[in-house]
Amino acid sequence: MPHLRPLEARVLRTIRQHRLIAPGSTVVVAVSGGVDSLALLHILHAIAPRIACTLYVATLDHGLRGQAGAEDAAFVAVEAERLGLACTVGKRDVPALMQQWGMGTEAAARRARYAFLTEVAQVVGANTVAAAHHADDQAETVLMRLIRGTAMRGLAGMRLSAPLPYAPESGLRLIRPLLGLRRAQLERYAAALDLSPRHDATNDQVNTLRNAARHRLLKPFPQLARHLVQLSTLAQIDEDYFAEQIARQVGDGFAHSDEGIVFDRALLAGLPQAFQLRIIANALRRAAPEIEMPFAHILACREAIASGKVGKLVQLEGGWRLQIDYDHAYLRRANTKPRPQPPDPLLASAAAVPVVVPGETQPPGVVWRLHARIVDETPQPATRGAVLAVPDNAAFSLRVRRPGDRFAPLGMGGHSRKLKQWMIDHKLPQAARDQMPLLEIDGQIAAICWGEKWTIADSFRIGKPKTGAVTHIYFWIES
């Protein structure tokens, strides 16, 4: 095998020490044509025989720079062919995706790029994608997060190996074998190989936060990059420790649902604040990997969860929000309609539904049925549903709550109160209140149909003095 250059040997040691590439695996190399990614391509090409891996090149024209972007992609394809490597050239219309996703240029380009790399990796059977991020990129990332406001996890910056963004379930890994190298080292390496990398003129502008951080802060203060990288290393050590402790005690610390992420408020309350903040930050990252949530939002979520103010909303970036309920807090997109989980019976329509007595009634749009059966004069207590004493020839219906509804439950001596306040006091899930079935008899709310044991109105209890004949009717719900 040819002798390795010092920089190539250093990257090989990094890969072996951290087990970034498994022998016999296929690695997709993300190449833009710039000096960083071109150096990565040649370094990996030099060391590939020593780790018995196959390289596959992928390059993407983001549709942002017209002819220049197309020429960059064509350049990469030629360079891959010169090295004897297969290459996929992709193109995406990032300006259109910005509108579709509601994102800025940098965020939409990043999402499109990783989606493309995921597709390529899956097509060629790769389990690893290699990117050319280096120490100066790390310093820029940490500095940007400091400017925007971040938690300790943000200060940790980029990892040598991490799940491929936007594809956590794919099992694909994103590796950054150049993370310990400076940009100047890669430039010297490219010059020594007489490479002719492409130059993206937009990197010279200072109209983005990253470019401004690079040209106006990092370049004038050469030592700043080194100190920021040291800070990220220390933050990674701390974050790894906390992640291990949290996983050991509570796992993720949150649960997933079809609507988003669910926090157990009591569980979080019993944990140290350092754990709480990290659990919330991890949940936000899991829910919205494309968004770097400011620390102020993480802190606002923790304070809202701790406050216990039912119904409180915390508006977050990217159309996400946190909503507080009695025992839980829900992280959802703002346009996601909250709904309780089955088997809770709900009504699908606001229209009242006539109830067949005796018999069964299936309201439209639901999978459950309300059963009604006439029982003995002295019935046994119902194990589910309720037995009501009903006047003969009464009219029955199921409906949802209406403004101004009042309810006179057992235990209040026949006195009524606002149904809304009763639901709040009894901690009925806020998301279910507008669809909760109410059994109405002769224009009165006779029972609230929630759970196994219903709550019945005092005027329909067995033994309540009434004028006229009554019938005991057992009501229950089955799916």
CSV table of N, CA and C in Angstrom, one decimal, residues 108-160:
chain,number,residue,atom,x,y,z
A,108,ALA,N,-33.5,25.1,5.3
A,108,ALA,CA,-34.1,24.3,4.3
A,108,ALA,C,-33.0,23.6,3.5
A,109,ALA,N,-31.9,24.3,3.2
A,109,ALA,CA,-30.8,23.6,2.5
A,109,ALA,C,-30.2,22.4,3.2
A,110,ARG,N,-30.1,22.6,4.5
A,110,ARG,CA,-29.6,21.5,5.4
A,110,ARG,C,-30.6,20.3,5.4
A,111,ARG,N,-31.8,20.6,5.5
A,111,ARG,CA,-32.8,19.5,5.5
A,111,ARG,C,-32.8,18.8,4.2
A,112,ALA,N,-32.8,19.6,3.1
A,112,ALA,CA,-32.8,18.9,1.8
A,112,ALA,C,-31.5,18.1,1.6
A,113,ARG,N,-30.4,18.6,2.0
A,113,ARG,CA,-29.1,17.9,1.9
A,113,ARG,C,-29.1,16.6,2.6
A,114,TYR,N,-29.6,16.6,3.8
A,114,TYR,CA,-29.6,15.3,4.6
A,114,TYR,C,-30.6,14.3,4.1
A,115,ALA,N,-31.7,14.8,3.6
A,115,ALA,CA,-32.7,14.0,2.9
A,115,ALA,C,-32.1,13.3,1.7
A,116,PHE,N,-31.4,14.0,0.9
A,116,PHE,CA,-30.7,13.5,-0.2
A,116,PHE,C,-29.7,12.4,0.2
A,117,LEU,N,-28.9,12.7,1.2
A,117,LEU,CA,-27.8,11.8,1.6
A,117,LEU,C,-28.5,10.5,2.2
A,118,THR,N,-29.6,10.7,2.8
A,118,THR,CA,-30.3,9.5,3.3
A,118,THR,C,-30.8,8.6,2.2
A,119,GLU,N,-31.3,9.2,1.1
A,119,GLU,CA,-31.8,8.5,0.0
A,119,GLU,C,-30.6,7.7,-0.7
A,120,VAL,N,-29.5,8.4,-0.9
A,120,VAL,CA,-28.3,7.8,-1.5
A,120,VAL,C,-27.8,6.6,-0.7
A,121,ALA,N,-27.7,6.8,0.6
A,121,ALA,CA,-27.2,5.8,1.5
A,121,ALA,C,-28.1,4.5,1.5
A,122,GLN,N,-29.4,4.8,1.4
A,122,GLN,CA,-30.3,3.6,1.4
A,122,GLN,C,-30.3,2.9,0.1
A,123,VAL,N,-30.1,3.6,-1.0
A,123,VAL,CA,-30.0,3.0,-2.3
A,123,VAL,C,-28.8,2.2,-2.5
A,124,VAL,N,-27.6,2.7,-2.0
A,124,VAL,CA,-26.4,1.9,-2.2
A,124,VAL,C,-26.1,1.0,-1.0
A,125,GLY,N,-26.9,0.9,0.0
A,125,GLY,CA,-26.7,0.0,1.1
A,125,GLY,C,-25.7,0.4,2.1
A,126,ALA,N,-25.4,1.7,2.2
A,126,ALA,CA,-24.5,2.2,3.1
A,126,ALA,C,-25.1,2.4,4.5
A,127,ASN,N,-24.3,2.3,5.6
A,127,ASN,CA,-24.8,2.6,6.9
A,127,ASN,C,-24.2,3.8,7.5
A,128,THR,N,-23.3,4.5,6.7
A,128,THR,CA,-22.5,5.6,7.2
A,128,THR,C,-22.4,6.7,6.2
A,129,VAL,N,-22.5,7.9,6.6
A,129,VAL,CA,-22.3,9.1,5.7
A,129,VAL,C,-21.2,9.9,6.4
A,130,ALA,N,-20.2,10.3,5.6
A,130,ALA,CA,-19.1,11.0,6.1
A,130,ALA,C,-19.2,12.5,5.6
A,131,ALA,N,-19.1,13.4,6.5
A,131,ALA,CA,-19.1,14.9,6.2
A,131,ALA,C,-17.8,15.5,6.6
A,132,ALA,N,-17.5,16.6,6.0
A,132,ALA,CA,-16.2,17.3,6.1
A,132,ALA,C,-16.1,18.3,7.2
A,133,HIS,N,-17.0,18.3,8.2
A,133,HIS,CA,-16.9,19.3,9.2
A,133,HIS,C,-15.6,19.2,10.0
A,134,HIS,N,-15.0,20.4,10.3
A,134,HIS,CA,-13.7,20.4,10.9
A,134,HIS,C,-13.7,21.3,12.2
A,135,ALA,N,-12.6,21.5,12.8
A,135,ALA,CA,-12.6,22.3,14.1
A,135,ALA,C,-13.1,23.7,13.9
A,136,ASP,N,-12.8,24.3,12.8
A,136,ASP,CA,-13.3,25.7,12.6
A,136,ASP,C,-14.8,25.7,12.5
A,137,ASP,N,-15.3,24.7,11.8
A,137,ASP,CA,-16.8,24.6,11.7
A,137,ASP,C,-17.4,24.4,13.1
A,138,GLN,N,-16.7,23.6,13.9
A,138,GLN,CA,-17.1,23.4,15.3
A,138,GLN,C,-17.2,24.7,16.1
A,139,ALA,N,-16.1,25.5,15.9
A,139,ALA,CA,-16.0,26.8,16.6
A,139,ALA,C,-17.2,27.7,16.2
A,140,GLU,N,-17.4,27.7,14.8
A,140,GLU,CA,-18.5,28.6,14.3
A,140,GLU,C,-19.8,28.1,14.9
A,141,THR,N,-20.1,26.8,14.9
A,141,THR,CA,-21.3,26.3,15.4
A,141,THR,C,-21.6,26.7,16.9
A,142,VAL,N,-20.6,26.5,17.7
A,142,VAL,CA,-20.7,26.9,19.1
A,142,VAL,C,-20.9,28.4,19.3
A,143,LEU,N,-20.2,29.2,18.5
A,143,LEU,CA,-20.3,30.6,18.6
A,143,LEU,C,-21.7,31.1,18.2
A,144,MET,N,-22.2,30.5,17.1
A,144,MET,CA,-23.6,30.8,16.7
A,144,MET,C,-24.6,30.5,17.7
A,145,ARG,N,-24.4,29.4,18.4
A,145,ARG,CA,-25.4,29.0,19.4
A,145,ARG,C,-25.3,29.9,20.6
A,146,LEU,N,-24.1,30.3,20.9
A,146,LEU,CA,-24.0,31.2,22.0
A,146,LEU,C,-24.7,32.6,21.7
A,147,ILE,N,-24.5,33.0,20.5
A,147,ILE,CA,-25.2,34.3,20.1
A,147,ILE,C,-26.7,34.1,20.1
A,148,ARG,N,-27.2,33.0,19.7
A,148,ARG,CA,-28.7,32.8,19.7
A,148,ARG,C,-29.2,32.5,21.0
A,149,GLY,N,-28.4,31.9,21.9
A,149,GLY,CA,-28.9,31.5,23.2
A,149,GLY,C,-29.0,30.0,23.2
A,150,THR,N,-28.3,29.2,24.0
A,150,THR,CA,-28.3,27.8,24.0
A,150,THR,C,-28.1,27.2,25.3
A,151,ALA,N,-28.4,25.9,25.5
A,151,ALA,CA,-28.2,25.1,26.7
A,151,ALA,C,-26.8,24.5,26.6
A,152,MET,N,-26.4,23.7,27.6
A,152,MET,CA,-25.1,23.1,27.6
A,152,MET,C,-25.0,22.1,26.4
A,153,ARG,N,-26.1,21.5,26.0
A,153,ARG,CA,-26.1,20.5,24.9
A,153,ARG,C,-25.7,21.3,23.6
A,154,GLY,N,-26.1,22.5,23.5
A,154,GLY,CA,-25.7,23.3,22.3
A,154,GLY,C,-24.3,23.6,22.3
A,155,LEU,N,-23.7,23.9,23.5
A,155,LEU,CA,-22.3,24.2,23.6
A,155,LEU,C,-21.4,22.9,23.2
A,156,ALA,N,-22.0,21.8,23.3
A,156,ALA,CA,-21.3,20.5,23.0
A,156,ALA,C,-21.0,20.5,21.5
A,157,GLY,N,-21.8,21.2,20.7
A,157,GLY,CA,-21.5,21.3,19.3
A,157,GLY,C,-21.7,20.0,18.6
A,158,MET,N,-20.9,19.7,17.5
A,158,MET,CA,-21.1,18.5,16.7
A,158,MET,C,-20.3,17.4,17.3
A,159,ARG,N,-20.7,16.2,17.0
A,159,ARG,CA,-20.1,15.0,17.5
A,159,ARG,C,-19.3,14.3,16.4
A,160,LEU,N,-18.3,13.5,16.7
A,160,LEU,CA,-17.6,12.7,15.7
A,160,LEU,C,-18.5,11.7,15.0
